[in-house]
Structure formats: C-alpha cells, structure tokens
Amino acid sequence: MSGKADAKASKKDKKGKGGESKPKKGGAKTKGAFVGKTAEEPRLPGHESQMERKPKWEPRYPGSGRLKDKVAIVTGADSGIGRAVAVLFAREGANVCISYLEEHDDAEETRKACEKEGAQAFVIAGDLGDKAHCERVVAETIDRFGRLDVLVNNAGEQHPDEDITDITVEQLQRTFQTNIYSMFYMVQAARPHLKRGAAIVNCTSVTMYKGAKILLDYSATKGAITAFTRSLSESLIEDGIRVNAVAPGPIWTPLNPCGGQPKEKIPTFGQDTPMGRPGEPNEVAPSFLFLACEDASYMSGQVLHPNGGTIVNG
C-alpha cells in the first residue's frame, strides 16, 4: 500500500458509519473560539464612501473575456483592492459574489459597478472569522450560480502597535482569525465545488518579506498566508486547481486612514517605496486577474509583487 493509500485508510479508520467523524475523547467535536470585533481601532475596516481622497478602483482597459462564464467569490470586496478585483473580474465576464463585513453602502457600490459591466453580482455581509458564515457564502454562491471557479481570499485587518507588549490577546487572536483562519474556512467550504481548472488567489503582503515593526501580528499572518499558499498549491495541483498569491505594497484603501496606520504616518504613506507613492487598487487588481485566468495556467504556488518597486526575494 502506498503512503497516500495508507493516509486514506487511516482517515477511514477515524470515521464512523456513514462517514461521520467520531467524537474526540472527552465528548463531542470541539469548536474554535470566535473572537468578535475589538475596540482597538473602532473605525476599521472603514468606509470608502467617507474617504476624502477616494481610491482609484475602476478598471483601466477594456475587457477581453478572460473570465467569461466563470463564477468568483471575492472577500473584502466592498472597497479597496477587493472592489477593484470584483469589478475587473466582472468586466472580464465573471459573475461575482461580493463578500464583506459590514460596510453596506460600499458593498452596494461594488455590486452596482459589477452589474454595470454586465455581470450578475450579489452581496453577503458577515464575519469570515466565523466558519459557519464562510459556509453560507459558498452555499449561497452555488445556489445562485450553480458553480464556483475562482476564490479570492482578500479580506484582512491590521492594528498598529509600537511595542509587542501593546498587542492584546484579543487583538492577536482576532487578527489571525480574520487574516488566515478565514482562508482555511473559505477553502474548506469551497473545495467540494472547485473543479479542474479552478483557481485560488490569496492576498499576502510586502510586510511578509520586509517586515513591519508596528504590524507584528499582521505581518505574521501574512507570512502564514504565503506558507499556506505554497502548501495548498502542493495539495491541490494534482487535481488541476492552481493556488497563488499577490503581495501588495502600500495601497491607498480605507484600511490605512481608518486606523490601520498611525494618523501621523498617513501624509507620507507609501512615500518610502522606490516609486515614492502609494499604489492604487486598480494597479493591484490585474495581478489577481492574471493569476485567476488561463494566462497563468503554468503557475501555481507563486506570489506576484505589485509593491511600488521594492525588491523582495520570493
């Protein structure tokens, strides 16, 4: 018996009749503790509609049908990078599920923009740190569209702290829950519906490569996301499912002015890049499109770096 067959046999041994998981010792199956929103930065994740200088999210070129008849879920799609990705996917022919936390006005703007491109789109609000909600997002997408071709895990949060001792247990758990646990939950829910040719694109960050002294917990989650991307690619490649990631640099989205960066750093945000400015969401979205469509058919386990010219390894 091969190693893979041994592993399958071992899994079968842990199942009861009908394929149900046997309870763990000491009682029923355990559930992870859910951490609700903290009071660290009450304005997060922020409303794009309330920003004085609006991010540029509109696609910059005509569509060419690269996602024609495909169905995509984009998390964190109410604003910023997520909105730019959702609308670009719509322009390229995809129908889109717009997953977001609670910024209903922003999400409606994204939906209208997708529909203006000729796509079908719907919005669904909720916390992706809740596994049951992730299952609802996927189930509703399948109910509406009957298939799932592309999963974009973009939702995230960050909380700046000058010292590691300032990071509370709740904040640490919440940041990991939103940024990386949610990716596990979304992929677990999506996996039965992803067929050969499907693609998963995760959002990591330049902070995974160069570090960020005031974003210790956030940058740690981004390191986890990169490792997750590479390992998931190894896991799914034989089934014809590609898994890649995008590592943006400093991008002008609601996340930063609404608490993701110290207030005093906002006027110079992004100026430390070689290009001397922050990027715009519509400068990042094409990387997600490339990895989601057949143009990247020979790429998996890779990371693209729209970061303003910062040189990183990997």
Short mmCIF file of N, CA, C and O in Angstrom, two decimals, residues 170-283:
data_model
loop_
_atom_site.label_atom_id
_atom_site.label_comp_id
_atom_site.label_asym_id
_atom_site.label_seq_id
_atom_site.Cartn_x
_atom_site.Cartn_y
_atom_site.Cartn_z
N GLU A 170 -6.80 39.48 22.68
CA GLU A 170 -7.96 39.56 21.80
C GLU A 170 -7.57 40.05 20.41
O GLU A 170 -8.03 39.52 19.40
N GLN A 171 -6.71 41.07 20.36
CA GLN A 171 -6.27 41.59 19.06
C GLN A 171 -5.47 40.55 18.29
O GLN A 171 -5.66 40.37 17.08
N LEU A 172 -4.59 39.86 18.97
CA LEU A 172 -3.77 38.83 18.32
C LEU A 172 -4.65 37.74 17.72
O LEU A 172 -4.51 37.35 16.55
N GLN A 173 -5.60 37.26 18.53
CA GLN A 173 -6.49 36.21 18.06
C GLN A 173 -7.36 36.70 16.92
O GLN A 173 -7.58 36.00 15.93
N ARG A 174 -7.86 37.92 17.05
CA ARG A 174 -8.74 38.49 16.03
C ARG A 174 -8.02 38.66 14.69
O ARG A 174 -8.57 38.35 13.64
N THR A 175 -6.78 39.15 14.73
CA THR A 175 -6.03 39.37 13.50
C THR A 175 -5.76 38.06 12.78
O THR A 175 -5.92 37.96 11.55
N PHE A 176 -5.38 37.03 13.52
CA PHE A 176 -5.15 35.72 12.90
C PHE A 176 -6.47 35.13 12.41
O PHE A 176 -6.53 34.52 11.33
N GLN A 177 -7.52 35.33 13.17
CA GLN A 177 -8.83 34.80 12.80
C GLN A 177 -9.32 35.38 11.47
O GLN A 177 -9.77 34.66 10.58
N THR A 178 -9.19 36.69 11.33
CA THR A 178 -9.65 37.36 10.11
C THR A 178 -8.74 37.08 8.93
O THR A 178 -9.21 36.82 7.81
N ASN A 179 -7.43 37.12 9.15
CA ASN A 179 -6.49 37.10 8.03
C ASN A 179 -6.13 35.71 7.52
O ASN A 179 -5.94 35.54 6.31
N ILE A 180 -6.02 34.73 8.41
CA ILE A 180 -5.59 33.41 7.95
C ILE A 180 -6.60 32.30 8.27
O ILE A 180 -6.87 31.45 7.41
N TYR A 181 -7.22 32.33 9.45
CA TYR A 181 -8.23 31.30 9.73
C TYR A 181 -9.33 31.35 8.67
O TYR A 181 -9.82 30.32 8.21
N SER A 182 -9.73 32.56 8.29
CA SER A 182 -10.82 32.71 7.32
C SER A 182 -10.46 32.06 5.99
O SER A 182 -11.34 31.53 5.29
N MET A 183 -9.18 32.08 5.63
CA MET A 183 -8.77 31.45 4.37
C MET A 183 -8.94 29.94 4.45
O MET A 183 -9.38 29.30 3.48
N PHE A 184 -8.57 29.36 5.58
CA PHE A 184 -8.80 27.92 5.78
C PHE A 184 -10.30 27.63 5.65
O PHE A 184 -10.70 26.70 4.95
N TYR A 185 -11.12 28.42 6.35
CA TYR A 185 -12.56 28.18 6.35
C TYR A 185 -13.15 28.31 4.95
O TYR A 185 -13.99 27.49 4.54
N MET A 186 -12.73 29.35 4.21
CA MET A 186 -13.28 29.56 2.87
C MET A 186 -12.86 28.43 1.92
O MET A 186 -13.68 27.94 1.14
N VAL A 187 -11.61 28.01 2.00
CA VAL A 187 -11.16 26.93 1.12
C VAL A 187 -11.85 25.62 1.49
O VAL A 187 -12.24 24.84 0.61
N GLN A 188 -12.01 25.37 2.78
CA GLN A 188 -12.70 24.15 3.20
C GLN A 188 -14.12 24.11 2.66
O GLN A 188 -14.60 23.07 2.20
N ALA A 189 -14.80 25.26 2.71
CA ALA A 189 -16.18 25.31 2.20
C ALA A 189 -16.23 25.22 0.68
O ALA A 189 -17.13 24.60 0.11
N ALA A 190 -15.24 25.82 0.03
CA ALA A 190 -15.24 25.88 -1.44
C ALA A 190 -14.75 24.59 -2.09
O ALA A 190 -15.15 24.27 -3.22
N ARG A 191 -13.90 23.86 -1.39
CA ARG A 191 -13.18 22.73 -2.01
C ARG A 191 -14.09 21.75 -2.75
O ARG A 191 -13.76 21.33 -3.87
N PRO A 192 -15.24 21.32 -2.19
CA PRO A 192 -16.07 20.35 -2.92
C PRO A 192 -16.60 20.86 -4.25
O PRO A 192 -17.01 20.06 -5.10
N HIS A 193 -16.56 22.19 -4.46
CA HIS A 193 -17.14 22.78 -5.67
C HIS A 193 -16.09 23.20 -6.69
O HIS A 193 -16.43 23.59 -7.80
N LEU A 194 -14.82 23.12 -6.32
CA LEU A 194 -13.75 23.55 -7.21
C LEU A 194 -13.33 22.38 -8.10
O LEU A 194 -12.86 21.35 -7.61
N LYS A 195 -13.49 22.56 -9.40
CA LYS A 195 -13.16 21.52 -10.36
C LYS A 195 -11.80 21.81 -11.02
O LYS A 195 -11.19 22.85 -10.81
N ARG A 196 -11.34 20.88 -11.81
CA ARG A 196 -10.10 21.07 -12.57
C ARG A 196 -10.18 22.36 -13.37
O ARG A 196 -11.17 22.62 -14.04
N GLY A 197 -9.15 23.18 -13.27
CA GLY A 197 -9.14 24.48 -13.93
C GLY A 197 -9.50 25.63 -13.02
O GLY A 197 -9.36 26.80 -13.41
N ALA A 198 -9.95 25.34 -11.81
CA ALA A 198 -10.29 26.39 -10.85
C ALA A 198 -9.02 27.05 -10.31
O ALA A 198 -7.92 26.51 -10.43
N ALA A 199 -9.20 28.22 -9.70
CA ALA A 199 -8.05 28.95 -9.16
C ALA A 199 -8.39 29.58 -7.82
O ALA A 199 -9.52 30.05 -7.60
N ILE A 200 -7.41 29.59 -6.94
CA ILE A 200 -7.49 30.28 -5.66
C ILE A 200 -6.39 31.32 -5.65
O ILE A 200 -5.24 31.02 -5.98
N VAL A 201 -6.74 32.56 -5.29
CA VAL A 201 -5.75 33.63 -5.20
C VAL A 201 -5.86 34.27 -3.82
O VAL A 201 -6.92 34.79 -3.46
N ASN A 202 -4.78 34.22 -3.07
CA ASN A 202 -4.74 34.78 -1.71
C ASN A 202 -4.02 36.11 -1.68
O ASN A 202 -3.10 36.34 -2.48
N CYS A 203 -4.40 36.97 -0.75
CA CYS A 203 -3.73 38.26 -0.60
C CYS A 203 -2.77 38.20 0.59
O CYS A 203 -3.19 38.13 1.74
N THR A 204 -1.48 38.21 0.31
CA THR A 204 -0.47 38.31 1.36
C THR A 204 0.01 39.77 1.37
O THR A 204 -0.79 40.67 1.16
N SER A 205 1.26 40.06 1.62
CA SER A 205 1.69 41.46 1.75
C SER A 205 3.20 41.58 1.65
O SER A 205 3.95 40.64 1.98
N VAL A 206 3.65 42.75 1.24
CA VAL A 206 5.08 43.05 1.26
C VAL A 206 5.65 42.95 2.67
O VAL A 206 6.84 42.67 2.86
N THR A 207 4.79 43.15 3.69
CA THR A 207 5.28 43.08 5.08
C THR A 207 5.76 41.67 5.43
O THR A 207 6.57 41.52 6.33
N MET A 208 5.28 40.65 4.70
CA MET A 208 5.77 39.30 4.94
C MET A 208 7.24 39.19 4.57
O MET A 208 7.99 38.42 5.17
N TYR A 209 7.68 39.98 3.59
CA TYR A 209 9.04 39.89 3.07
C TYR A 209 10.00 40.87 3.74
O TYR A 209 11.14 40.54 4.01
N LYS A 210 9.54 42.09 3.99
CA LYS A 210 10.45 43.11 4.54
C LYS A 210 10.19 43.43 6.00
O LYS A 210 10.95 44.16 6.62
N GLY A 211 9.11 42.87 6.56
CA GLY A 211 8.78 43.14 7.96
C GLY A 211 8.09 44.48 8.12
O GLY A 211 8.09 45.32 7.23
N ALA A 212 7.47 44.67 9.30
CA ALA A 212 6.82 45.93 9.64
C ALA A 212 6.78 46.02 11.15
O ALA A 212 6.00 45.33 11.81
N LYS A 213 7.62 46.87 11.72
CA LYS A 213 7.81 46.85 13.17
C LYS A 213 6.57 47.24 13.96
O LYS A 213 6.43 46.86 15.13
N ILE A 214 5.64 48.00 13.34
CA ILE A 214 4.42 48.36 14.07
C ILE A 214 3.25 47.45 13.71
O ILE A 214 2.13 47.64 14.18
N LEU A 215 3.52 46.44 12.88
CA LEU A 215 2.47 45.50 12.47
C LEU A 215 2.94 44.06 12.68
O LEU A 215 2.93 43.24 11.77
N LEU A 216 3.35 43.76 13.89
CA LEU A 216 3.92 42.44 14.18
C LEU A 216 2.91 41.31 13.94
O LEU A 216 3.24 40.31 13.29
N ASP A 217 1.71 41.47 14.48
CA ASP A 217 0.73 40.40 14.32
C ASP A 217 0.25 40.30 12.88
O ASP A 217 0.12 39.21 12.32
N TYR A 218 0.03 41.44 12.24
CA TYR A 218 -0.42 41.47 10.85
C TYR A 218 0.62 40.82 9.94
O TYR A 218 0.29 39.96 9.11
N SER A 219 1.89 41.23 10.06
CA SER A 219 2.92 40.68 9.18
C SER A 219 3.11 39.19 9.43
O SER A 219 3.41 38.43 8.50
N ALA A 220 2.90 38.75 10.67
CA ALA A 220 2.99 37.32 10.97
C ALA A 220 1.88 36.54 10.24
O ALA A 220 2.11 35.44 9.72
N THR A 221 0.68 37.11 10.18
CA THR A 221 -0.40 36.44 9.44
C THR A 221 -0.08 36.38 7.96
O THR A 221 -0.41 35.40 7.28
N LYS A 222 0.59 37.40 7.44
CA LYS A 222 0.92 37.41 6.02
C LYS A 222 1.99 36.37 5.70
O LYS A 222 1.99 35.77 4.61
N GLY A 223 2.90 36.15 6.64
CA GLY A 223 3.84 35.04 6.47
C GLY A 223 3.12 33.71 6.45
O GLY A 223 3.43 32.82 5.63
N ALA A 224 2.13 33.58 7.31
CA ALA A 224 1.33 32.35 7.34
C ALA A 224 0.57 32.17 6.03
O ALA A 224 0.47 31.05 5.50
N ILE A 225 0.05 33.26 5.48
CA ILE A 225 -0.69 33.17 4.22
C ILE A 225 0.20 32.71 3.08
O ILE A 225 -0.20 31.88 2.25
N THR A 226 1.43 33.21 3.04
CA THR A 226 2.35 32.79 1.98
C THR A 226 2.67 31.30 2.10
O THR A 226 2.68 30.57 1.11
N ALA A 227 2.93 30.84 3.32
CA ALA A 227 3.19 29.41 3.53
C ALA A 227 1.95 28.58 3.19
O ALA A 227 2.05 27.50 2.59
N PHE A 228 0.79 29.08 3.57
CA PHE A 228 -0.48 28.41 3.27
C PHE A 228 -0.65 28.28 1.76
O PHE A 228 -1.03 27.22 1.25
N THR A 229 -0.36 29.36 1.04
CA THR A 229 -0.50 29.36 -0.42
C THR A 229 0.38 28.29 -1.05
O THR A 229 -0.06 27.52 -1.91
N ARG A 230 1.63 28.24 -0.63
CA ARG A 230 2.56 27.28 -1.23
C ARG A 230 2.17 25.84 -0.89
O ARG A 230 2.21 24.95 -1.75
N SER A 231 1.79 25.61 0.36
CA SER A 231 1.41 24.26 0.77
C SER A 231 0.10 23.82 0.15
O SER A 231 -0.05 22.67 -0.28
N LEU A 232 -0.87 24.75 0.06
CA LEU A 232 -2.15 24.41 -0.57
C LEU A 232 -1.96 24.11 -2.05
O LEU A 232 -2.61 23.23 -2.60
N SER A 233 -1.05 24.83 -2.69
CA SER A 233 -0.73 24.54 -4.08
C SER A 233 -0.24 23.11 -4.24
O SER A 233 -0.69 22.37 -5.14
N GLU A 234 0.66 22.70 -3.37
CA GLU A 234 1.17 21.33 -3.42
C GLU A 234 0.04 20.32 -3.21
O GLU A 234 0.03 19.25 -3.81
N SER A 235 -0.92 20.69 -2.37
CA SER A 235 -2.02 19.79 -2.04
C SER A 235 -3.02 19.64 -3.19
O SER A 235 -3.58 18.56 -3.40
N LEU A 236 -3.25 20.71 -3.96
CA LEU A 236 -4.33 20.71 -4.94
C LEU A 236 -3.88 20.60 -6.39
O LEU A 236 -4.70 20.40 -7.28
N ILE A 237 -2.58 20.72 -6.64
CA ILE A 237 -2.12 20.79 -8.02
C ILE A 237 -2.44 19.53 -8.82
O ILE A 237 -2.74 19.59 -10.02
N GLU A 238 -2.42 18.37 -8.19
CA GLU A 238 -2.74 17.13 -8.90
C GLU A 238 -4.19 17.08 -9.35
O GLU A 238 -4.54 16.35 -10.28
N ASP A 239 -5.04 17.87 -8.69
CA ASP A 239 -6.44 17.94 -9.07
C ASP A 239 -6.71 19.06 -10.07
O ASP A 239 -7.86 19.36 -10.40
N GLY A 240 -5.64 19.71 -10.54
CA GLY A 240 -5.79 20.74 -11.54
C GLY A 240 -6.27 22.07 -11.02
O GLY A 240 -6.79 22.89 -11.78
N ILE A 241 -6.11 22.30 -9.71
CA ILE A 241 -6.52 23.57 -9.09
C ILE A 241 -5.26 24.36 -8.75
O ILE A 241 -4.40 23.88 -8.01
N ARG A 242 -5.15 25.54 -9.31
CA ARG A 242 -3.98 26.38 -9.07
C ARG A 242 -4.19 27.29 -7.86
O ARG A 242 -5.29 27.80 -7.65
N VAL A 243 -3.13 27.49 -7.08
CA VAL A 243 -3.19 28.35 -5.90
C VAL A 243 -2.00 29.31 -5.93
O VAL A 243 -0.84 28.87 -5.96
N ASN A 244 -2.26 30.58 -5.96
CA ASN A 244 -1.22 31.60 -6.00
C ASN A 244 -1.58 32.74 -5.05
O ASN A 244 -2.62 32.70 -4.39
N ALA A 245 -0.71 33.74 -5.00
CA ALA A 245 -0.96 34.87 -4.10
C ALA A 245 -0.44 36.16 -4.71
O ALA A 245 0.39 36.16 -5.62
N VAL A 246 -0.94 37.27 -4.17
CA VAL A 246 -0.48 38.60 -4.52
C VAL A 246 -0.02 39.27 -3.23
O VAL A 246 -0.69 39.17 -2.20
N ALA A 247 1.15 39.94 -3.29
CA ALA A 247 1.72 40.60 -2.11
C ALA A 247 1.81 42.10 -2.37
O ALA A 247 2.86 42.60 -2.75
N PRO A 248 0.72 42.83 -2.17
CA PRO A 248 0.75 44.27 -2.44
C PRO A 248 1.67 45.02 -1.48
O PRO A 248 1.90 44.59 -0.35
N GLY A 249 2.17 46.14 -1.97
CA GLY A 249 2.87 47.08 -1.10
C GLY A 249 1.87 48.02 -0.47
O GLY A 249 0.70 47.65 -0.30
N PRO A 250 2.27 49.24 -0.12
CA PRO A 250 1.33 50.19 0.48
C PRO A 250 0.32 50.67 -0.56
O PRO A 250 0.69 51.34 -1.53
N ILE A 251 -0.94 50.32 -0.37
CA ILE A 251 -2.00 50.65 -1.32
C ILE A 251 -3.02 51.56 -0.64
O ILE A 251 -3.39 51.32 0.52
N TRP A 252 -3.49 52.56 -1.35
CA TRP A 252 -4.43 53.53 -0.77
C TRP A 252 -5.84 52.95 -0.72
O TRP A 252 -6.55 52.92 -1.72
N THR A 253 -6.21 52.43 0.44
CA THR A 253 -7.53 51.85 0.68
C THR A 253 -8.04 52.36 2.03
O THR A 253 -7.28 52.97 2.79
N PRO A 254 -9.31 52.11 2.37
CA PRO A 254 -9.83 52.57 3.66
C PRO A 254 -9.08 52.00 4.86
O PRO A 254 -9.09 52.59 5.94
N LEU A 255 -8.45 50.85 4.69
CA LEU A 255 -7.79 50.18 5.81
C LEU A 255 -6.78 51.08 6.53
O LEU A 255 -6.71 51.08 7.77
N ASN A 256 -6.01 51.84 5.78
CA ASN A 256 -4.94 52.62 6.39
C ASN A 256 -5.40 53.91 7.06
O ASN A 256 -5.13 54.12 8.24
N PRO A 257 -6.12 54.82 6.40
CA PRO A 257 -6.55 56.04 7.07
C PRO A 257 -7.59 55.83 8.15
O PRO A 257 -7.80 56.72 8.99
N CYS A 258 -8.25 54.67 8.16
CA CYS A 258 -9.29 54.42 9.16
C CYS A 258 -8.77 53.68 10.38
O CYS A 258 -9.56 53.15 11.17
N GLY A 259 -7.46 53.64 10.55
CA GLY A 259 -6.90 53.05 11.77
C GLY A 259 -5.82 52.02 11.55
O GLY A 259 -5.14 51.62 12.49
N GLY A 260 -5.64 51.59 10.31
CA GLY A 260 -4.62 50.58 10.03
C GLY A 260 -3.21 51.11 10.07
O GLY A 260 -2.24 50.33 10.13
N GLN A 261 -3.06 52.43 10.05
CA GLN A 261 -1.77 53.09 10.21
C GLN A 261 -1.93 54.22 11.23
O GLN A 261 -3.01 54.80 11.35
N PRO A 262 -0.86 54.56 11.98
CA PRO A 262 -0.95 55.72 12.87
C PRO A 262 -1.31 56.97 12.08
O PRO A 262 -0.85 57.17 10.95
N LYS A 263 -2.12 57.82 12.68
CA LYS A 263 -2.62 59.01 11.99
C LYS A 263 -1.49 59.88 11.45
O LYS A 263 -1.57 60.43 10.34
N GLU A 264 -0.39 60.00 12.22
CA GLU A 264 0.70 60.88 11.82
C GLU A 264 1.47 60.35 10.60
O GLU A 264 2.22 61.09 9.96
N LYS A 265 1.30 59.07 10.27
CA LYS A 265 2.01 58.49 9.13
C LYS A 265 1.23 58.59 7.82
O LYS A 265 1.79 58.35 6.75
N ILE A 266 -0.03 58.95 7.89
CA ILE A 266 -0.86 58.98 6.69
C ILE A 266 -0.36 59.98 5.64
O ILE A 266 -0.34 59.66 4.44
N PRO A 267 0.07 61.20 6.01
CA PRO A 267 0.52 62.14 4.97
C PRO A 267 1.69 61.65 4.13
O PRO A 267 1.86 62.06 2.98
N THR A 268 2.51 60.76 4.69
CA THR A 268 3.67 60.25 3.95
C THR A 268 3.51 58.77 3.59
O THR A 268 4.47 58.12 3.20
N PHE A 269 2.30 58.26 3.70
CA PHE A 269 2.03 56.85 3.44
C PHE A 269 2.48 56.47 2.02
O PHE A 269 2.10 57.11 1.03
N GLY A 270 3.32 55.45 1.92
CA GLY A 270 3.77 54.94 0.64
C GLY A 270 4.96 55.66 0.03
O GLY A 270 5.51 55.21 -0.97
N GLN A 271 5.38 56.76 0.64
CA GLN A 271 6.48 57.54 0.05
C GLN A 271 7.84 56.89 0.22
O GLN A 271 8.82 57.32 -0.40
N ASP A 272 7.92 55.85 1.04
CA ASP A 272 9.19 55.16 1.23
C ASP A 272 9.42 54.07 0.18
O ASP A 272 10.44 53.38 0.20
N THR A 273 8.50 53.90 -0.77
CA THR A 273 8.73 52.95 -1.85
C THR A 273 9.63 53.58 -2.90
O THR A 273 9.73 54.81 -3.00
N PRO A 274 10.31 52.78 -3.72
CA PRO A 274 11.13 53.35 -4.80
C PRO A 274 10.36 54.28 -5.74
O PRO A 274 10.92 55.23 -6.28
N MET A 275 9.05 54.03 -5.91
CA MET A 275 8.24 54.90 -6.76
C MET A 275 7.79 56.16 -6.03
O MET A 275 7.23 57.07 -6.65
N GLY A 276 7.98 56.18 -4.71
CA GLY A 276 7.72 57.39 -3.94
C GLY A 276 6.26 57.72 -3.70
O GLY A 276 5.93 58.87 -3.37
N ARG A 277 5.38 56.73 -3.82
CA ARG A 277 3.95 56.98 -3.61
C ARG A 277 3.24 55.68 -3.27
O ARG A 277 3.76 54.59 -3.56
N PRO A 278 2.03 55.78 -2.70
CA PRO A 278 1.24 54.56 -2.52
C PRO A 278 0.64 54.11 -3.83
O PRO A 278 0.45 54.91 -4.76
N GLY A 279 0.35 52.83 -3.93
CA GLY A 279 -0.33 52.31 -5.11
C GLY A 279 -1.83 52.48 -5.00
O GLY A 279 -2.38 52.79 -3.94
N GLU A 280 -2.50 52.30 -6.12
CA GLU A 280 -3.96 52.36 -6.17
C GLU A 280 -4.51 50.94 -6.36
O GLU A 280 -3.85 50.08 -6.96
N PRO A 281 -5.73 50.68 -5.88
CA PRO A 281 -6.31 49.34 -6.03
C PRO A 281 -6.33 48.83 -7.47
O PRO A 281 -6.12 47.64 -7.72
N ASN A 282 -6.58 49.73 -8.44
CA ASN A 282 -6.63 49.26 -9.82
C ASN A 282 -5.25 49.00 -10.41
O ASN A 282 -5.15 48.55 -11.56
N GLU A 283 -4.19 49.26 -9.63
CA GLU A 283 -2.85 48.86 -10.04
C GLU A 283 -2.49 47.47 -9.50
O GLU A 283 -1.49 46.88 -9.92
#
